PDB file of C-alpha atoms and ligand atoms in Angstrom:
ATOM      1  CA  MET A   1     110.719 156.899 126.650  1.00  0.00           C
ATOM      2  CA  GLU A   2     108.653 154.749 124.257  1.00  0.00           C
ATOM      3  CA  GLU A   3     109.074 154.403 120.563  1.00  0.00           C
ATOM      4  CA  PRO A   4     110.319 157.543 118.857  1.00  0.00           C
ATOM      5  CA  ASN A   5     107.515 159.407 117.185  1.00  0.00           C
ATOM      6  CA  LYS A   6     107.568 159.705 113.391  1.00  0.00           C
ATOM      7  CA  CYS A   7     106.790 163.101 111.948  1.00  0.00           C
ATOM      8  CA  PHE A   8     104.839 163.353 108.740  1.00  0.00           C
ATOM      9  CA  SER A   9     102.760 166.467 108.967  1.00  0.00           C
ATOM     10  CA  LEU A  10     105.343 169.125 108.024  1.00  0.00           C
ATOM     11  CA  PRO A  11     107.658 167.493 105.460  1.00  0.00           C
ATOM     12  CA  VAL A  12     109.872 170.599 105.060  1.00  0.00           C
ATOM     13  CA  LEU A  13     110.636 170.455 108.760  1.00  0.00           C
ATOM     14  CA  GLY A  14     110.992 166.663 108.973  1.00  0.00           C
ATOM     15  CA  ARG A  15     114.612 166.702 110.068  1.00  0.00           C
ATOM     16  CA  TYR A  16     113.818 169.102 112.912  1.00  0.00           C
ATOM     17  CA  CYS A  17     111.222 166.811 114.459  1.00  0.00           C
ATOM     18  CA  VAL A  18     111.962 165.938 118.091  1.00  0.00           C
ATOM     19  CA  THR A  19     111.274 162.219 117.989  1.00  0.00           C
ATOM     20  CA  GLN A  20     111.927 161.716 121.715  1.00  0.00           C
ATOM     21  CA  ALA A  21     108.727 163.625 122.543  1.00  0.00           C
ATOM     22  CA  PRO A  22     105.083 162.710 121.873  1.00  0.00           C
ATOM     23  CA  PRO A  23     103.666 164.093 118.606  1.00  0.00           C
ATOM     24  CA  THR A  24     104.515 166.714 117.557  1.00  0.00           C
ATOM     25  CA  VAL A  25     107.486 168.942 118.252  1.00  0.00           C
ATOM     26  CA  TYR A  26     109.741 170.643 115.731  1.00  0.00           C
ATOM     27  CA  TYR A  27     112.804 172.449 117.059  1.00  0.00           C
ATOM     28  CA  VAL A  28     114.792 174.593 114.616  1.00  0.00           C
ATOM     29  CA  PRO A  29     117.979 176.063 116.131  1.00  0.00           C
ATOM     30  CA  GLU A  30     119.249 179.356 114.651  1.00  0.00           C
ATOM     31  CA  PHE A  31     115.981 179.955 112.779  1.00  0.00           C
ATOM     32  CA  ILE A  32     116.879 183.649 112.714  1.00  0.00           C
ATOM     33  CA  SER A  33     120.309 185.346 112.598  1.00  0.00           C
ATOM     34  CA  GLU A  34     121.881 187.356 115.416  1.00  0.00           C
ATOM     35  CA  ALA A  35     121.209 190.558 113.445  1.00  0.00           C
ATOM     36  CA  GLU A  36     117.515 189.641 113.137  1.00  0.00           C
ATOM     37  CA  GLU A  37     117.405 188.837 116.834  1.00  0.00           C
ATOM     38  CA  GLN A  38     118.817 192.269 117.695  1.00  0.00           C
ATOM     39  CA  ALA A  39     116.414 194.008 115.311  1.00  0.00           C
ATOM     40  CA  LEU A  40     113.428 192.179 116.843  1.00  0.00           C
ATOM     41  CA  LEU A  41     114.553 193.019 120.384  1.00  0.00           C
ATOM     42  CA  LYS A  42     114.831 196.667 119.362  1.00  0.00           C
ATOM     43  CA  GLN A  43     111.268 196.627 118.006  1.00  0.00           C
ATOM     44  CA  VAL A  44     109.897 194.903 121.120  1.00  0.00           C
ATOM     45  CA  TYR A  45     111.513 197.485 123.387  1.00  0.00           C
ATOM     46  CA  SER A  46     110.477 200.457 121.272  1.00  0.00           C
ATOM     47  CA  ALA A  47     106.755 199.588 121.560  1.00  0.00           C
ATOM     48  CA  PRO A  48     104.835 202.187 123.586  1.00  0.00           C
ATOM     49  CA  LYS A  49     104.769 201.519 127.316  1.00  0.00           C
ATOM     50  CA  CYS A  50     100.985 200.999 127.220  1.00  0.00           C
ATOM     51  CA  LYS A  51     101.495 197.957 124.948  1.00  0.00           C
ATOM     52  CA  TRP A  52     102.913 196.062 127.942  1.00  0.00           C
ATOM     53  CA  THR A  53     100.669 194.184 130.378  1.00  0.00           C
ATOM     54  CA  GLN A  54     102.323 193.242 133.663  1.00  0.00           C
ATOM     55  CA  LEU A  55     101.320 189.788 134.942  1.00  0.00           C
ATOM     56  CA  SER A  56     102.636 187.960 137.955  1.00  0.00           C
ATOM     57  CA  GLY A  57     105.956 186.532 136.811  1.00  0.00           C
ATOM     58  CA  ARG A  58     106.206 188.099 133.332  1.00  0.00           C
ATOM     59  CA  ARG A  59     104.993 190.942 131.163  1.00  0.00           C
ATOM     60  CA  LEU A  60     103.520 190.704 127.701  1.00  0.00           C
ATOM     61  CA  GLN A  61     102.463 192.508 124.557  1.00  0.00           C
ATOM     62  CA  ASN A  62      99.427 191.374 122.578  1.00  0.00           C
ATOM     63  CA  TRP A  63      99.425 191.913 118.798  1.00  0.00           C
ATOM     64  CA  GLY A  64      96.708 191.087 116.262  1.00  0.00           C
ATOM     65  CA  GLY A  65      93.654 191.547 118.511  1.00  0.00           C
ATOM     66  CA  LEU A  66      92.220 189.911 121.620  1.00  0.00           C
ATOM     67  CA  PRO A  67      91.157 186.288 121.036  1.00  0.00           C
ATOM     68  CA  HIS A  68      87.518 185.846 122.102  1.00  0.00           C
ATOM     69  CA  PRO A  69      85.022 182.929 121.890  1.00  0.00           C
ATOM     70  CA  LYS A  70      82.765 185.121 119.720  1.00  0.00           C
ATOM     71  CA  GLY A  71      85.643 186.024 117.418  1.00  0.00           C
ATOM     72  CA  MET A  72      88.737 188.207 117.510  1.00  0.00           C
ATOM     73  CA  LEU A  73      88.451 191.765 116.310  1.00  0.00           C
ATOM     74  CA  ALA A  74      91.519 191.404 114.129  1.00  0.00           C
ATOM     75  CA  GLU A  75      94.109 194.171 113.889  1.00  0.00           C
ATOM     76  CA  LYS A  76      96.826 194.205 111.281  1.00  0.00           C
ATOM     77  CA  LEU A  77     100.166 192.977 112.610  1.00  0.00           C
ATOM     78  CA  PRO A  78     103.061 195.439 112.424  1.00  0.00           C
ATOM     79  CA  GLU A  79     105.494 194.749 109.589  1.00  0.00           C
ATOM     80  CA  TRP A  80     108.328 193.752 111.894  1.00  0.00           C
ATOM     81  CA  LEU A  81     106.195 190.833 113.098  1.00  0.00           C
ATOM     82  CA  GLU A  82     104.540 190.067 109.780  1.00  0.00           C
ATOM     83  CA  THR A  83     107.901 189.170 108.222  1.00  0.00           C
ATOM     84  CA  TYR A  84     108.116 186.255 110.638  1.00  0.00           C
ATOM     85  CA  THR A  85     104.453 185.283 110.860  1.00  0.00           C
ATOM     86  CA  GLU A  86     104.502 184.911 107.068  1.00  0.00           C
ATOM     87  CA  LYS A  87     107.774 182.992 107.038  1.00  0.00           C
ATOM     88  CA  ILE A  88     106.338 180.512 109.537  1.00  0.00           C
ATOM     89  CA  SER A  89     102.923 180.302 107.860  1.00  0.00           C
ATOM     90  CA  LEU A  90     104.695 179.373 104.607  1.00  0.00           C
ATOM     91  CA  LEU A  91     106.129 176.319 106.379  1.00  0.00           C
ATOM     92  CA  SER A  92     102.465 175.140 106.637  1.00  0.00           C
ATOM     93  CA  ALA A  93     102.608 175.315 110.415  1.00  0.00           C
ATOM     94  CA  PHE A  94      98.926 176.350 110.472  1.00  0.00           C
ATOM     95  CA  GLY A  95      97.625 173.946 107.839  1.00  0.00           C
ATOM     96  CA  GLY A  96      97.880 176.526 105.069  1.00  0.00           C
ATOM     97  CA  ARG A  97      96.259 179.305 107.121  1.00  0.00           C
ATOM     98  CA  HIS A  98      98.188 182.431 108.057  1.00  0.00           C
ATOM     99  CA  ALA A  99      99.232 183.402 111.548  1.00  0.00           C
ATOM    100  CA  ASN A 100      97.263 186.443 112.720  1.00  0.00           C
ATOM    101  CA  HIS A 101      98.186 186.692 116.395  1.00  0.00           C
ATOM    102  CA  VAL A 102     101.409 187.216 118.357  1.00  0.00           C
ATOM    103  CA  LEU A 103     101.983 187.317 122.104  1.00  0.00           C
ATOM    104  CA  VAL A 104     105.335 188.760 123.127  1.00  0.00           C
ATOM    105  CA  ASN A 105     106.378 187.543 126.584  1.00  0.00           C
ATOM    106  CA  GLU A 106     109.283 188.924 128.609  1.00  0.00           C
ATOM    107  CA  TYR A 107     110.808 186.886 131.438  1.00  0.00           C
ATOM    108  CA  LYS A 108     113.548 188.149 133.728  1.00  0.00           C
ATOM    109  CA  PRO A 109     115.719 185.470 135.408  1.00  0.00           C
ATOM    110  CA  GLY A 110     113.586 183.870 138.122  1.00  0.00           C
ATOM    111  CA  GLU A 111     110.329 184.512 136.257  1.00  0.00           C
ATOM    112  CA  GLY A 112     108.157 181.914 134.513  1.00  0.00           C
ATOM    113  CA  ILE A 113     104.670 180.803 133.586  1.00  0.00           C
ATOM    114  CA  MET A 114     102.434 178.294 135.385  1.00  0.00           C
ATOM    115  CA  PRO A 115     101.629 175.036 133.607  1.00  0.00           C
ATOM    116  CA  HIS A 116      98.676 175.712 131.284  1.00  0.00           C
ATOM    117  CA  GLU A 117      97.035 174.790 127.986  1.00  0.00           C
ATOM    118  CA  ASP A 118      96.826 177.338 125.171  1.00  0.00           C
ATOM    119  CA  GLY A 119      93.223 176.331 124.630  1.00  0.00           C
ATOM    120  CA  PRO A 120      90.575 176.183 121.910  1.00  0.00           C
ATOM    121  CA  LEU A 121      90.611 179.788 120.668  1.00  0.00           C
ATOM    122  CA  TYR A 122      93.661 179.021 118.541  1.00  0.00           C
ATOM    123  CA  PHE A 123      94.321 176.666 115.652  1.00  0.00           C
ATOM    124  CA  PRO A 124      95.990 173.851 117.603  1.00  0.00           C
ATOM    125  CA  THR A 125      99.567 174.851 116.804  1.00  0.00           C
ATOM    126  CA  VAL A 126     101.820 177.295 118.619  1.00  0.00           C
ATOM    127  CA  THR A 127     105.096 178.484 117.137  1.00  0.00           C
ATOM    128  CA  THR A 128     107.674 180.323 119.230  1.00  0.00           C
ATOM    129  CA  ILE A 129     110.713 182.395 118.333  1.00  0.00           C
ATOM    130  CA  SER A 130     112.981 182.958 121.350  1.00  0.00           C
ATOM    131  CA  LEU A 131     115.245 185.982 121.825  1.00  0.00           C
ATOM    132  CA  GLY A 132     117.923 186.854 124.366  1.00  0.00           C
ATOM    133  CA  SER A 133     118.134 183.764 126.566  1.00  0.00           C
ATOM    134  CA  GLN A 134     117.574 180.041 126.623  1.00  0.00           C
ATOM    135  CA  VAL A 135     115.075 178.441 128.973  1.00  0.00           C
ATOM    136  CA  LEU A 136     113.579 175.053 129.729  1.00  0.00           C
ATOM    137  CA  LEU A 137     109.949 174.653 128.721  1.00  0.00           C
ATOM    138  CA  ASP A 138     108.425 171.891 130.852  1.00  0.00           C
ATOM    139  CA  PHE A 139     105.525 169.607 129.906  1.00  0.00           C
ATOM    140  CA  TYR A 140     103.029 167.918 132.220  1.00  0.00           C
ATOM    141  CA  GLN A 141     100.323 165.277 131.994  1.00  0.00           C
ATOM    142  CA  PRO A 142      96.842 166.756 132.495  1.00  0.00           C
ATOM    143  CA  VAL A 143      95.256 166.201 135.914  1.00  0.00           C
ATOM    144  CA  CYS A 144      93.434 162.865 135.844  1.00  0.00           C
ATOM    145  CA  ARG A 145      89.731 163.431 136.676  1.00  0.00           C
ATOM    146  CA  ASP A 146      89.122 159.705 137.312  1.00  0.00           C
ATOM    147  CA  SER A 147      87.762 159.345 140.855  1.00  0.00           C
ATOM    148  CA  GLU A 148      89.521 155.956 141.168  1.00  0.00           C
ATOM    149  CA  VAL A 149      92.856 157.765 141.256  1.00  0.00           C
ATOM    150  CA  THR A 150      93.626 158.303 144.904  1.00  0.00           C
ATOM    151  CA  THR A 151      97.329 159.157 144.843  1.00  0.00           C
ATOM    152  CA  PRO A 152      97.980 162.899 144.915  1.00  0.00           C
ATOM    153  CA  GLN A 153      98.718 164.351 141.495  1.00  0.00           C
ATOM    154  CA  THR A 154     101.538 166.760 142.140  1.00  0.00           C
ATOM    155  CA  GLU A 155     103.260 168.814 139.478  1.00  0.00           C
ATOM    156  CA  GLU A 156     106.256 166.568 140.057  1.00  0.00           C
ATOM    157  CA  SER A 157     104.284 163.361 139.459  1.00  0.00           C
ATOM    158  CA  ARG A 158     102.667 164.809 136.319  1.00  0.00           C
ATOM    159  CA  TYR A 159     105.983 166.026 134.842  1.00  0.00           C
ATOM    160  CA  LEU A 160     106.668 164.519 131.410  1.00  0.00           C
ATOM    161  CA  LEU A 161     109.699 166.127 129.774  1.00  0.00           C
ATOM    162  CA  SER A 162     111.387 169.421 128.970  1.00  0.00           C
ATOM    163  CA  LEU A 163     112.509 171.165 125.814  1.00  0.00           C
ATOM    164  CA  LEU A 164     115.485 173.504 125.776  1.00  0.00           C
ATOM    165  CA  VAL A 165     114.575 176.575 123.753  1.00  0.00           C
ATOM    166  CA  GLU A 166     117.632 178.589 122.753  1.00  0.00           C
ATOM    167  CA  PRO A 167     117.780 182.180 121.553  1.00  0.00           C
ATOM    168  CA  ARG A 168     117.020 182.516 117.812  1.00  0.00           C
ATOM    169  CA  SER A 169     115.318 179.116 117.702  1.00  0.00           C
ATOM    170  CA  LEU A 170     111.877 178.278 116.372  1.00  0.00           C
ATOM    171  CA  LEU A 171     109.737 175.804 118.298  1.00  0.00           C
ATOM    172  CA  ILE A 172     106.561 174.340 116.826  1.00  0.00           C
ATOM    173  CA  LEU A 173     104.109 172.423 119.009  1.00  0.00           C
ATOM    174  CA  GLN A 174     101.100 170.668 117.582  1.00  0.00           C
ATOM    175  CA  ASP A 175      98.930 167.549 117.974  1.00  0.00           C
ATOM    176  CA  GLU A 176      99.086 166.004 121.470  1.00  0.00           C
ATOM    177  CA  MET A 177     101.869 168.316 122.545  1.00  0.00           C
ATOM    178  CA  TYR A 178      99.412 171.156 122.002  1.00  0.00           C
ATOM    179  CA  THR A 179      96.077 169.552 122.834  1.00  0.00           C
ATOM    180  CA  ARG A 180      96.879 167.085 125.624  1.00  0.00           C
ATOM    181  CA  TYR A 181      99.902 168.175 127.643  1.00  0.00           C
ATOM    182  CA  LEU A 182     100.301 171.342 129.666  1.00  0.00           C
ATOM    183  CA  HIS A 183     103.392 173.516 129.383  1.00  0.00           C
ATOM    184  CA  GLY A 184     105.072 175.940 131.737  1.00  0.00           C
ATOM    185  CA  ILE A 185     108.348 177.585 132.750  1.00  0.00           C
ATOM    186  CA  GLN A 186     109.583 177.257 136.319  1.00  0.00           C
ATOM    187  CA  GLU A 187     110.464 180.419 138.219  1.00  0.00           C
ATOM    188  CA  MET A 188     114.199 179.732 138.429  1.00  0.00           C
ATOM    189  CA  THR A 189     117.416 181.551 137.592  1.00  0.00           C
ATOM    190  CA  ASP A 190     119.117 178.592 135.881  1.00  0.00           C
ATOM    191  CA  ASP A 191     118.259 175.298 134.183  1.00  0.00           C
ATOM    192  CA  THR A 192     120.007 171.937 134.577  1.00  0.00           C
ATOM    193  CA  MET A 193     120.300 169.689 131.548  1.00  0.00           C
ATOM    194  CA  THR A 194     119.081 166.179 132.410  1.00  0.00           C
ATOM    195  CA  GLU A 195     118.045 163.190 130.308  1.00  0.00           C
ATOM    196  CA  CYS A 196     114.504 164.613 130.458  1.00  0.00           C
ATOM    197  CA  VAL A 197     115.462 167.344 127.961  1.00  0.00           C
ATOM    198  CA  ALA A 198     114.031 165.681 124.868  1.00  0.00           C
ATOM    199  CA  ASN A 199     115.792 167.871 122.277  1.00  0.00           C
ATOM    200  CA  LEU A 200     119.180 168.120 124.012  1.00  0.00           C
ATOM    201  CA  ASN A 201     121.013 166.598 121.030  1.00  0.00           C
ATOM    202  CA  SER A 202     119.769 169.382 118.764  1.00  0.00           C
ATOM    203  CA  THR A 203     121.111 172.121 121.057  1.00  0.00           C
ATOM    204  CA  LYS A 204     124.514 173.531 122.021  1.00  0.00           C
ATOM    205  CA  ALA A 205     124.075 172.209 125.584  1.00  0.00           C
ATOM    206  CA  ARG A 206     125.166 168.860 126.944  1.00  0.00           C
ATOM    207  CA  LEU A 207     124.021 166.600 129.776  1.00  0.00           C
ATOM    208  CA  GLY A 208     124.880 168.057 133.192  1.00  0.00           C
ATOM    209  CA  HIS A 209     125.278 171.653 131.997  1.00  0.00           C
ATOM    210  CA  ILE A 210     123.718 174.275 134.232  1.00  0.00           C
ATOM    211  CA  LEU A 211     122.627 177.237 132.125  1.00  0.00           C
ATOM    212  CA  PRO A 212     122.061 180.581 133.841  1.00  0.00           C
ATOM    213  CA  ARG A 213     119.079 182.493 132.467  1.00  0.00           C
ATOM    214  CA  SER A 214     119.156 186.101 131.317  1.00  0.00           C
ATOM    215  CA  THR A 215     116.175 188.118 130.099  1.00  0.00           C
ATOM    216  CA  ARG A 216     114.224 186.139 127.524  1.00  0.00           C
ATOM    217  CA  ILE A 217     111.676 187.414 125.020  1.00  0.00           C
ATOM    218  CA  SER A 218     109.396 184.889 123.343  1.00  0.00           C
ATOM    219  CA  LEU A 219     107.267 185.644 120.311  1.00  0.00           C
ATOM    220  CA  THR A 220     104.413 183.136 120.412  1.00  0.00           C
ATOM    221  CA  ILE A 221     102.848 183.114 116.975  1.00  0.00           C
ATOM    222  CA  ARG A 222      99.430 181.579 116.379  1.00  0.00           C
ATOM    223  CA  HIS A 223      96.415 181.456 114.078  1.00  0.00           C
ATOM    224  CA  VAL A 224      93.062 182.520 115.525  1.00  0.00           C
ATOM    225  CA  PRO A 225      90.449 180.949 113.207  1.00  0.00           C
ATOM    226  CA  LYS A 226      87.451 182.921 114.436  1.00  0.00           C
ATOM    227  CA  VAL A 227      87.704 186.607 113.608  1.00  0.00           C
ATOM    228  CA  VAL A 228      85.024 189.274 113.341  1.00  0.00           C
ATOM    229  CA  ASN A 229      85.022 192.009 110.793  1.00  0.00           C
ATOM    230  CA  ALA A 230      85.174 195.478 112.382  1.00  0.00           C
ATOM    231  CA  ALA A 231      83.087 197.068 109.625  1.00  0.00           C
ATOM    232  CA  LEU A 232      80.291 194.517 110.130  1.00  0.00           C
ATOM    233  CA  LEU A 233      80.381 195.084 113.871  1.00  0.00           C
ATOM    234  CA  LEU A 234      79.900 198.809 113.333  1.00  0.00           C
ATOM    235  CA  GLY A 235      76.935 198.055 111.105  1.00  0.00           C
ATOM    236  CA  ARG A 236      78.590 199.361 107.957  1.00  0.00           C
ATOM    237  CA  LYS A 237      78.431 197.682 104.587  1.00  0.00           C
ATOM    238  CA  LYS A 238      81.670 195.795 103.791  1.00  0.00           C
TER     239      LYS A 238
HETATM  240  O1  AKG B   1     107.476 181.877 126.580  1.00  0.00           O
HETATM  241  C1  AKG B   1     107.161 180.799 126.114  1.00  0.00           C
HETATM  242  O2  AKG B   1     107.885 180.155 125.369  1.00  0.00           O
HETATM  243  C2  AKG B   1     105.832 180.195 126.485  1.00  0.00           C
HETATM  244  C3  AKG B   1     104.733 181.193 126.510  1.00  0.00           C
HETATM  245  C4  AKG B   1     103.386 180.562 126.628  1.00  0.00           C
HETATM  246  O3  AKG B   1     103.230 179.449 127.014  1.00  0.00           O
HETATM  247  C5  AKG B   1     102.199 181.330 126.222  1.00  0.00           C
HETATM  248  O4  AKG B   1     102.313 182.523 125.910  1.00  0.00           O
HETATM  249  O5  AKG B   1     101.109 180.739 126.191  1.00  0.00           O
HETATM  250 FE1  FE2 B   2     101.288 178.690 126.478  1.00  0.00          FE
END
């Protein structure tokens, strides 16, 4: 890879910057304790069944409201999430704004998520706390729209690098790693550690390790800048 990237934007997190990836990735192993991990898992699994949405390849819970181009009708986050959204917001991950949205994803071994962008409804930073299992998060170049490009652009040819996200870790993606590259998780039951894992040195794994997946929960914590006030929508004063 080219010159290691220098991280300036979040000074508190400077030493967690993954310099072998384009700007900007912070990877903080053991961001939460095992006791906190267990407590969070308990909360996730005690949410009412109707909180879960089944998608192909994973299921999820949406907290904070549904992001919408016209504005999110914001709902207060439950306290068990707010503890962490506040902790992360105080690291200036969202440029001084406070996280107001959390997606909880559950992946069984063999499940994943197609390469995608998180898009313009969010402040361009995503922060992720992982629970239960490690996984490789893969990054891809966007499809080149230039008509001069005639070679097929397969997922394989667009692949850039991977990040190993371990249970209890915090991952922060911003700048190009949020706005330019796509990210996804392959539908596999294990992950092989290659030289393409950009943060390998900050993890417990080593080159050549094959890590079997178990059930993983990710809390993806974001700031939705555009919110609408419920009272205004209902035509009430204040
Ligand atoms: O589970 C993850 O770490 C990734 C989830 C994701 O990409 C998303 O919810 O947009
Ligand atoms: Fe995503």
